[in-house]
């Protein structure tokens, strides 16, 4: 029944080595031609694209493929990052999570010798795209929008997660740490609260993760109970 009411749309996809949660801010510096094209198209449209964690076990036309669940981001600011206009600085903010239902490959397969950090590489990929018909150099996907997790995080749930986080940090520390000393870290990240929300849970998970891959199951949580359980598994 839920699938019938999920909004579906086509999104440009930006695979990155990170997991972004709803309402989190994400600054980006754009320099590759394919992603400058993505930004240009977004600025002419609704200013939205999808951010997904890179799936190192899969490729699309030679490019890094995304995990199937990601987060829609909205561009809130776009400016030249360099005087020559070769790089863009974006400010974005996360919105709803989404699930990819169908990949739309880019118009250009990745050349074997492609160097994304060189001017020569940029010119080469742009030339290939022009010769192939000037299609979309970036990955797109048909996606279904997922509802954000609703509900109240109880203070007991939050306190249990904080205890698990402290225990994990203390266990991995090279020198002894008193649990109360970690309250300063929580204060620094604005995580001392008596009214926790899902945003606090997401932030605590990010603070306790070792790799971006640790956070993908957190983003894929469907319910509040599953979210709390997955964060507990990460921290425990």
PDB file of C-alpha atoms in Angstrom, residues 98-186:
ATOM      1  CA  UNK A  98      14.875   8.147  -1.621  1.00  0.00           C
ATOM      2  CA  UNK A  99      15.312   4.698  -3.134  1.00  0.00           C
ATOM      3  CA  UNK A 100      16.615   4.133  -6.662  1.00  0.00           C
ATOM      4  CA  UNK A 101      14.319   1.930  -8.741  1.00  0.00           C
ATOM      5  CA  UNK A 102      16.109   2.259 -12.089  1.00  0.00           C
ATOM      6  CA  UNK A 103      19.540   3.568 -13.114  1.00  0.00           C
ATOM      7  CA  UNK A 104      19.896   5.848 -16.140  1.00  0.00           C
ATOM      8  CA  UNK A 105      23.520   5.521 -17.313  1.00  0.00           C
ATOM      9  CA  UNK A 106      25.511   8.632 -18.276  1.00  0.00           C
ATOM     10  CA  UNK A 107      26.006   9.427 -21.967  1.00  0.00           C
ATOM     11  CA  UNK A 108      29.770   8.935 -21.701  1.00  0.00           C
ATOM     12  CA  UNK A 109      31.525   5.829 -20.431  1.00  0.00           C
ATOM     13  CA  UNK A 110      34.560   6.531 -18.302  1.00  0.00           C
ATOM     14  CA  UNK A 111      37.742   6.548 -20.439  1.00  0.00           C
ATOM     15  CA  UNK A 112      40.439   4.240 -19.097  1.00  0.00           C
ATOM     16  CA  UNK A 113      42.943   7.098 -18.813  1.00  0.00           C
ATOM     17  CA  UNK A 114      40.511   9.695 -17.456  1.00  0.00           C
ATOM     18  CA  UNK A 115      42.040  11.984 -14.821  1.00  0.00           C
ATOM     19  CA  UNK A 116      39.336  14.040 -13.073  1.00  0.00           C
ATOM     20  CA  UNK A 117      41.911  16.377 -11.537  1.00  0.00           C
ATOM     21  CA  UNK A 118      43.584  17.512 -14.779  1.00  0.00           C
ATOM     22  CA  UNK A 119      42.532  20.131 -17.327  1.00  0.00           C
ATOM     23  CA  UNK A 120      43.407  17.642 -20.064  1.00  0.00           C
ATOM     24  CA  UNK A 121      41.013  15.119 -18.543  1.00  0.00           C
ATOM     25  CA  UNK A 122      38.239  17.708 -18.425  1.00  0.00           C
ATOM     26  CA  UNK A 123      38.758  18.671 -22.055  1.00  0.00           C
ATOM     27  CA  UNK A 124      38.875  15.026 -23.131  1.00  0.00           C
ATOM     28  CA  UNK A 125      35.613  14.060 -21.436  1.00  0.00           C
ATOM     29  CA  UNK A 126      33.826  17.168 -22.736  1.00  0.00           C
ATOM     30  CA  UNK A 127      35.001  16.425 -26.275  1.00  0.00           C
ATOM     31  CA  UNK A 128      33.800  12.827 -26.071  1.00  0.00           C
ATOM     32  CA  UNK A 129      30.406  14.038 -24.874  1.00  0.00           C
ATOM     33  CA  UNK A 130      30.107  16.554 -27.719  1.00  0.00           C
ATOM     34  CA  UNK A 131      30.990  13.885 -30.269  1.00  0.00           C
ATOM     35  CA  UNK A 132      28.419  11.498 -28.796  1.00  0.00           C
ATOM     36  CA  UNK A 133      25.555  14.013 -28.999  1.00  0.00           C
ATOM     37  CA  UNK A 134      25.913  16.166 -25.883  1.00  0.00           C
ATOM     38  CA  UNK A 135      23.818  14.005 -23.563  1.00  0.00           C
ATOM     39  CA  UNK A 136      23.892  13.941 -19.775  1.00  0.00           C
ATOM     40  CA  UNK A 137      27.404  13.072 -18.624  1.00  0.00           C
ATOM     41  CA  UNK A 138      26.202  12.373 -15.089  1.00  0.00           C
ATOM     42  CA  UNK A 139      24.271   9.431 -13.693  1.00  0.00           C
ATOM     43  CA  UNK A 140      20.519   9.769 -13.330  1.00  0.00           C
ATOM     44  CA  UNK A 141      17.967   7.494 -11.750  1.00  0.00           C
ATOM     45  CA  UNK A 142      14.279   6.879 -11.423  1.00  0.00           C
ATOM     46  CA  UNK A 143      13.624   7.110  -7.705  1.00  0.00           C
ATOM     47  CA  UNK A 144      10.800   6.844  -5.223  1.00  0.00           C
ATOM     48  CA  UNK A 145      10.754   9.339  -2.379  1.00  0.00           C
ATOM     49  CA  UNK A 146      10.719   7.779   1.062  1.00  0.00           C
ATOM     50  CA  UNK A 147       8.905   9.329   4.021  1.00  0.00           C
ATOM     51  CA  UNK A 148      11.063  10.786   6.754  1.00  0.00           C
ATOM     52  CA  UNK A 149      11.019   8.894  10.036  1.00  0.00           C
ATOM     53  CA  UNK A 150       8.334  10.309  12.282  1.00  0.00           C
ATOM     54  CA  UNK A 151       7.851   9.945  16.016  1.00  0.00           C
ATOM     55  CA  UNK A 152       9.398  11.084  19.251  1.00  0.00           C
ATOM     56  CA  UNK A 153      12.705   9.769  20.522  1.00  0.00           C
ATOM     57  CA  UNK A 154      12.287   9.070  24.222  1.00  0.00           C
ATOM     58  CA  UNK A 155      14.812  10.411  26.691  1.00  0.00           C
ATOM     59  CA  UNK A 156      15.484   6.814  27.779  1.00  0.00           C
ATOM     60  CA  UNK A 157      16.299   5.757  24.209  1.00  0.00           C
ATOM     61  CA  UNK A 158      18.571   8.756  23.832  1.00  0.00           C
ATOM     62  CA  UNK A 159      20.381   8.205  27.126  1.00  0.00           C
ATOM     63  CA  UNK A 160      20.993   4.551  26.237  1.00  0.00           C
ATOM     64  CA  UNK A 161      22.497   5.559  22.872  1.00  0.00           C
ATOM     65  CA  UNK A 162      24.710   8.166  24.531  1.00  0.00           C
ATOM     66  CA  UNK A 163      25.939   5.537  27.029  1.00  0.00           C
ATOM     67  CA  UNK A 164      26.796   3.196  24.147  1.00  0.00           C
ATOM     68  CA  UNK A 165      28.627   5.998  22.334  1.00  0.00           C
ATOM     69  CA  UNK A 166      30.661   6.877  25.426  1.00  0.00           C
ATOM     70  CA  UNK A 167      31.535   3.228  25.995  1.00  0.00           C
ATOM     71  CA  UNK A 168      32.724   2.881  22.400  1.00  0.00           C
ATOM     72  CA  UNK A 169      34.867   6.021  22.551  1.00  0.00           C
ATOM     73  CA  UNK A 170      36.411   5.008  25.891  1.00  0.00           C
ATOM     74  CA  UNK A 171      37.177   1.498  24.627  1.00  0.00           C
ATOM     75  CA  UNK A 172      39.002   2.864  21.569  1.00  0.00           C
ATOM     76  CA  UNK A 173      40.891   5.658  23.339  1.00  0.00           C
ATOM     77  CA  UNK A 174      44.703   5.324  23.710  1.00  0.00           C
ATOM     78  CA  UNK A 175      44.472   6.821  27.217  1.00  0.00           C
ATOM     79  CA  UNK A 176      41.844   6.476  29.975  1.00  0.00           C
ATOM     80  CA  UNK A 177      38.843   8.794  29.635  1.00  0.00           C
ATOM     81  CA  UNK A 178      36.190   9.504  32.227  1.00  0.00           C
ATOM     82  CA  UNK A 179      32.652   9.248  30.799  1.00  0.00           C
ATOM     83  CA  UNK A 180      31.678  12.710  32.055  1.00  0.00           C
ATOM     84  CA  UNK A 181      34.611  14.225  30.109  1.00  0.00           C
ATOM     85  CA  UNK A 182      32.860  13.206  26.898  1.00  0.00           C
ATOM     86  CA  UNK A 183      29.989  15.558  27.739  1.00  0.00           C
ATOM     87  CA  UNK A 184      32.238  18.359  26.481  1.00  0.00           C
ATOM     88  CA  UNK A 185      32.362  16.641  23.091  1.00  0.00           C
ATOM     89  CA  UNK A 186      28.573  16.319  23.054  1.00  0.00           C
TER      90      UNK A 186
END
